[in-house]
Short mmCIF file of C-alpha atoms in Angstrom, two decimals:
data_model
loop_
_atom_site.label_atom_id
_atom_site.label_comp_id
_atom_site.label_asym_id
_atom_site.label_seq_id
_atom_site.Cartn_x
_atom_site.Cartn_y
_atom_site.Cartn_z
CA UNK A 324 0.01 0.01 0.01
CA UNK A 325 1.23 3.50 -0.85
CA UNK A 326 -0.08 5.61 1.99
CA UNK A 327 0.89 9.04 3.23
CA UNK A 328 0.95 8.58 7.05
CA UNK A 329 -0.02 6.19 9.82
CA UNK A 330 -2.02 7.04 12.95
CA UNK A 331 -2.61 5.20 16.17
CA UNK A 332 -5.32 6.84 18.21
CA UNK A 333 -4.14 6.07 21.70
CA UNK A 334 -3.83 3.33 24.32
CA UNK A 335 -0.76 1.74 22.87
CA UNK A 336 -0.31 0.39 26.38
CA UNK A 337 -2.87 -1.66 28.20
CA UNK A 338 -1.93 0.00 31.49
CA UNK A 339 -4.15 -0.94 34.38
CA UNK A 340 -3.89 -1.10 38.17
CA UNK A 341 -1.44 -3.99 38.05
CA UNK A 342 0.67 -2.65 35.21
CA UNK A 343 3.92 -1.19 36.46
CA UNK A 344 5.63 1.79 34.73
CA UNK A 345 8.31 -0.51 33.40
CA UNK A 346 5.70 -2.77 31.77
CA UNK A 347 4.02 0.26 30.17
CA UNK A 348 7.34 1.44 28.72
CA UNK A 349 8.06 -2.04 27.43
CA UNK A 350 4.65 -2.16 25.69
CA UNK A 351 5.07 1.25 24.09
CA UNK A 352 8.63 0.66 22.89
CA UNK A 353 7.81 -2.80 21.66
CA UNK A 354 4.97 -1.46 19.57
CA UNK A 355 7.12 1.23 18.09
CA UNK A 356 9.85 -1.24 17.20
CA UNK A 357 7.32 -3.43 15.36
CA UNK A 358 6.24 -0.39 13.36
CA UNK A 359 9.75 0.73 12.50
CA UNK A 360 10.40 -2.72 11.03
CA UNK A 361 7.30 -2.50 8.92
CA UNK A 362 7.21 1.07 7.58
CA UNK A 363 9.42 3.37 9.53
CA UNK A 364 9.99 6.02 6.88
CA UNK A 365 6.54 7.64 6.77
CA UNK A 366 5.01 10.17 9.20
CA UNK A 367 3.49 8.54 12.27
CA UNK A 368 0.90 10.18 14.51
CA UNK A 369 0.42 8.56 17.90
CA UNK A 370 -2.15 10.03 20.25
CA UNK A 371 -1.64 9.78 23.99
CA UNK A 372 -4.43 7.64 25.38
CA UNK A 373 -5.68 7.48 28.97
CA UNK A 374 -3.94 4.14 29.55
CA UNK A 375 -0.53 5.28 28.32
CA UNK A 376 0.80 7.62 31.07
CA UNK A 377 0.37 5.20 34.00
CA UNK A 378 -2.70 6.83 35.59
CA UNK A 379 -4.26 3.54 36.75
CA UNK A 380 -1.04 2.30 38.28
CA UNK A 381 -0.93 5.43 40.40
CA UNK A 382 -4.52 4.86 41.63
CA UNK A 383 -3.50 1.43 42.97
CA UNK A 384 -0.37 2.58 44.87
CA UNK A 385 -1.22 2.32 48.59
CA UNK A 386 1.26 4.94 49.77
CA UNK A 387 -0.17 7.61 47.54
CA UNK A 388 2.93 8.02 45.40
CA UNK A 389 2.17 9.90 42.24
CA UNK A 390 3.58 8.22 39.11
CA UNK A 391 2.91 8.95 35.48
CA UNK A 392 5.24 8.70 32.53
CA UNK A 393 6.66 12.20 32.09
CA UNK A 394 6.07 14.45 29.15
CA UNK A 395 9.60 13.99 27.86
CA UNK A 396 9.12 10.32 27.48
CA UNK A 397 5.63 10.46 25.95
CA UNK A 398 6.53 13.27 23.59
CA UNK A 399 9.66 11.44 22.35
CA UNK A 400 7.70 8.30 21.56
CA UNK A 401 4.32 9.74 20.52
CA UNK A 402 3.14 12.80 18.67
CA UNK A 403 3.89 13.37 14.93
CA UNK A 404 7.16 11.56 14.49
CA UNK A 405 9.02 10.14 11.53
CA UNK A 406 12.54 9.20 10.66
CA UNK A 407 13.22 12.67 9.26
CA UNK A 408 11.08 14.54 11.81
CA UNK A 409 10.44 17.15 9.14
CA UNK A 410 7.47 19.49 8.69
CA UNK A 411 5.98 18.83 12.12
CA UNK A 412 4.73 21.94 13.85
CA UNK A 413 4.33 21.25 17.50
CA UNK A 414 2.58 23.16 20.29
CA UNK A 415 4.04 23.27 23.75
CA UNK A 416 7.18 21.26 24.04
CA UNK A 417 6.28 17.77 25.24
CA UNK A 418 2.61 18.73 24.87
CA UNK A 419 1.67 15.80 22.68
CA UNK A 420 0.03 17.83 19.96
CA UNK A 421 1.13 19.05 16.55
CA UNK A 422 0.21 19.32 12.90
CA UNK A 423 1.74 18.34 9.64
CA UNK A 424 0.96 19.67 6.13
CA UNK A 425 0.73 17.23 3.18
CA UNK A 426 1.13 19.88 0.44
CA UNK A 427 0.53 17.54 -2.49
CA UNK A 428 -2.84 16.53 -0.97
CA UNK A 429 -3.61 20.03 0.33
CA UNK A 430 -4.30 18.46 3.77
CA UNK A 431 -3.34 19.56 7.20
CA UNK A 432 -3.37 16.75 9.80
CA UNK A 433 -3.80 17.78 13.41
CA UNK A 434 -2.90 15.53 16.29
CA UNK A 435 -4.36 16.76 19.59
CA UNK A 436 -3.73 15.60 23.13
CA UNK A 437 -7.14 15.03 24.67
CA UNK A 438 -5.64 13.29 27.69
CA UNK A 439 -4.05 16.32 29.32
CA UNK A 440 -4.18 15.74 33.03
CA UNK A 441 -3.51 17.35 36.36
CA UNK A 442 -1.28 14.61 37.73
CA UNK A 443 -2.14 15.10 41.40
CA UNK A 444 -5.90 14.96 40.82
CA UNK A 445 -5.77 12.31 38.12
CA UNK A 446 -8.43 14.03 36.11
CA UNK A 447 -8.70 13.21 32.39
CA UNK A 448 -10.67 13.88 29.25
CA UNK A 449 -9.46 17.45 28.94
CA UNK A 450 -7.71 19.80 26.51
CA UNK A 451 -6.42 22.78 28.41
CA UNK A 452 -6.94 26.35 27.12
CA UNK A 453 -3.38 26.75 25.91
CA UNK A 454 -3.74 23.77 23.52
CA UNK A 455 -7.07 24.98 22.18
CA UNK A 456 -5.61 28.49 21.62
CA UNK A 457 -2.73 26.84 19.70
CA UNK A 458 -5.27 24.85 17.68
CA UNK A 459 -7.40 27.90 16.83
CA UNK A 460 -4.31 29.87 15.80
CA UNK A 461 -3.19 26.97 13.61
CA UNK A 462 -6.59 27.03 11.88
CA UNK A 463 -6.26 30.75 11.34
CA UNK A 464 -2.79 30.13 9.89
CA UNK A 465 -4.15 27.48 7.57
CA UNK A 466 -6.68 29.98 6.22
CA UNK A 467 -3.94 32.50 5.58
CA UNK A 468 -2.79 30.38 2.62
CA UNK A 469 -3.61 31.97 -0.71
CA UNK A 470 -5.35 28.73 -1.78
CA UNK A 471 -6.95 28.00 1.56
CA UNK A 472 -10.29 27.09 -0.06
CA UNK A 473 -8.56 24.14 -1.75
CA UNK A 474 -7.31 22.79 1.56
CA UNK A 475 -8.93 20.58 4.17
CA UNK A 476 -7.99 19.37 7.60
CA UNK A 477 -8.65 16.38 9.79
CA UNK A 478 -8.25 16.03 13.56
CA UNK A 479 -6.72 12.98 15.23
CA UNK A 480 -7.15 12.37 18.98
CA UNK A 481 -7.76 9.67 21.57
CA UNK A 482 -10.98 11.01 23.06
CA UNK A 483 -13.75 12.39 20.81
CA UNK A 484 -13.77 16.15 20.74
CA UNK A 485 -17.21 16.19 22.41
CA UNK A 486 -16.35 13.77 25.22
CA UNK A 487 -16.26 14.96 28.87
CA UNK A 488 -14.14 17.96 29.51
CA UNK A 489 -13.17 17.98 25.85
CA UNK A 490 -16.56 19.39 24.82
CA UNK A 491 -15.12 22.93 24.42
CA UNK A 492 -12.98 21.51 21.63
CA UNK A 493 -16.11 20.51 19.78
CA UNK A 494 -17.54 23.96 20.42
CA UNK A 495 -14.40 25.51 18.89
CA UNK A 496 -14.80 23.34 15.77
CA UNK A 497 -18.47 24.38 15.45
CA UNK A 498 -17.46 28.06 15.66
CA UNK A 499 -14.94 27.40 12.86
CA UNK A 500 -17.49 25.72 10.64
CA UNK A 501 -20.09 28.39 11.15
CA UNK A 502 -17.58 31.28 10.88
CA UNK A 503 -18.36 32.79 14.28
CA UNK A 504 -16.35 33.90 17.25
CA UNK A 505 -15.61 31.75 20.28
CA UNK A 506 -14.10 32.43 23.65
CA UNK A 507 -11.57 29.87 24.81
CA UNK A 508 -11.63 29.70 28.60
CA UNK A 509 -10.37 27.38 31.33
CA UNK A 510 -12.10 27.05 34.68
CA UNK A 511 -10.20 27.39 37.90
CA UNK A 512 -12.03 25.46 40.58
CA UNK A 513 -11.71 22.48 42.90
CA UNK A 514 -12.95 19.99 40.33
CA UNK A 515 -10.65 20.97 37.49
CA UNK A 516 -8.08 23.74 37.70
CA UNK A 517 -7.23 24.72 34.15
CA UNK A 518 -4.47 27.09 33.09
CA UNK A 519 -6.61 30.26 33.33
CA UNK A 520 -6.87 30.86 29.59
CA UNK A 521 -9.38 33.46 28.35
CA UNK A 522 -9.08 34.44 24.75
CA UNK A 523 -11.63 35.30 22.02
CA UNK A 524 -11.09 33.84 18.53
CA UNK A 525 -13.03 35.03 15.53
CA UNK A 526 -13.39 32.76 12.47
CA UNK A 527 -15.52 35.11 10.39
CA UNK A 528 -14.29 34.92 6.80
CA UNK A 529 -11.37 32.80 8.04
CA UNK A 530 -12.83 29.36 7.59
CA UNK A 531 -12.33 28.59 3.88
CA UNK A 532 -10.37 25.40 4.50
CA UNK A 533 -12.79 22.47 4.93
CA UNK A 534 -13.10 20.62 8.22
CA UNK A 535 -13.29 17.04 6.90
CA UNK A 536 -13.55 14.87 9.94
CA UNK A 537 -12.31 13.94 13.37
CA UNK A 538 -10.90 10.45 13.96
CA UNK A 539 -10.69 9.25 17.51
CA UNK A 540 -10.22 6.17 19.65
CA UNK A 541 -11.35 5.35 23.19
CA UNK A 542 -15.04 4.50 22.69
CA UNK A 543 -14.39 1.09 21.12
CA UNK A 544 -16.88 1.18 18.28
CA UNK A 545 -16.95 1.99 14.60
CA UNK A 546 -19.59 4.43 13.39
CA UNK A 547 -20.08 7.73 11.67
CA UNK A 548 -21.76 10.54 13.44
CA UNK A 549 -21.77 14.24 14.07
CA UNK A 550 -20.07 16.00 16.93
CA UNK A 551 -22.17 17.35 19.77
CA UNK A 552 -22.25 20.93 21.01
CA UNK A 553 -23.97 22.57 23.98
CA UNK A 554 -27.44 24.02 23.90
CA UNK A 555 -29.16 25.08 27.15
CA UNK A 556 -26.84 22.81 29.11
CA UNK A 557 -27.14 19.61 27.12
CA UNK A 558 -25.55 18.11 24.07
CA UNK A 559 -27.17 18.53 20.67
#
């Protein structure tokens, strides 16, 4: 097969309460070695899933020790990597999100980290405000191309964009499609302390590139659907 890139949408590891950090690293590195043997010269996008950082192992540690695989390790082995590591535009260093342009296909492929966590609280299913600001600016950048109307983009992630605390990501995509403004915020409260982001993004006349689809893992089914957004406090 002559394909342009490969994507794995998260949970490379089967990390659970009995899976030690060493076992998780062995699973991740073993998987990557298999792939390098097969087709290591093409771009690879690997999303960080909720089982990959060691979150469930931490929950089982009786002495309360906090352990997750650190960002350096996950970023080195995941994200948009290839042998040449070219044309990958990352967000925060070790953030687990990036995009890559395939100019001959006029396609921008986004990889988002929908498993951003606060380690101490072990909360999941979230994209913090800084990542969503990066994503919105990357969409505006895409539409600054002279031939933006000929381009499209897809979004890769582990969780769906409308799942749990990731729902604002779906709201952002809706604002893009409808060409409206959207305020990216992060709550600061006991349940989920975000990074304090508050920024308004306006997609009016800056949405010529087509949003093609989001591809995600986690929910263990195969179907086509539409993303949900909020209306009077519930998903529609």
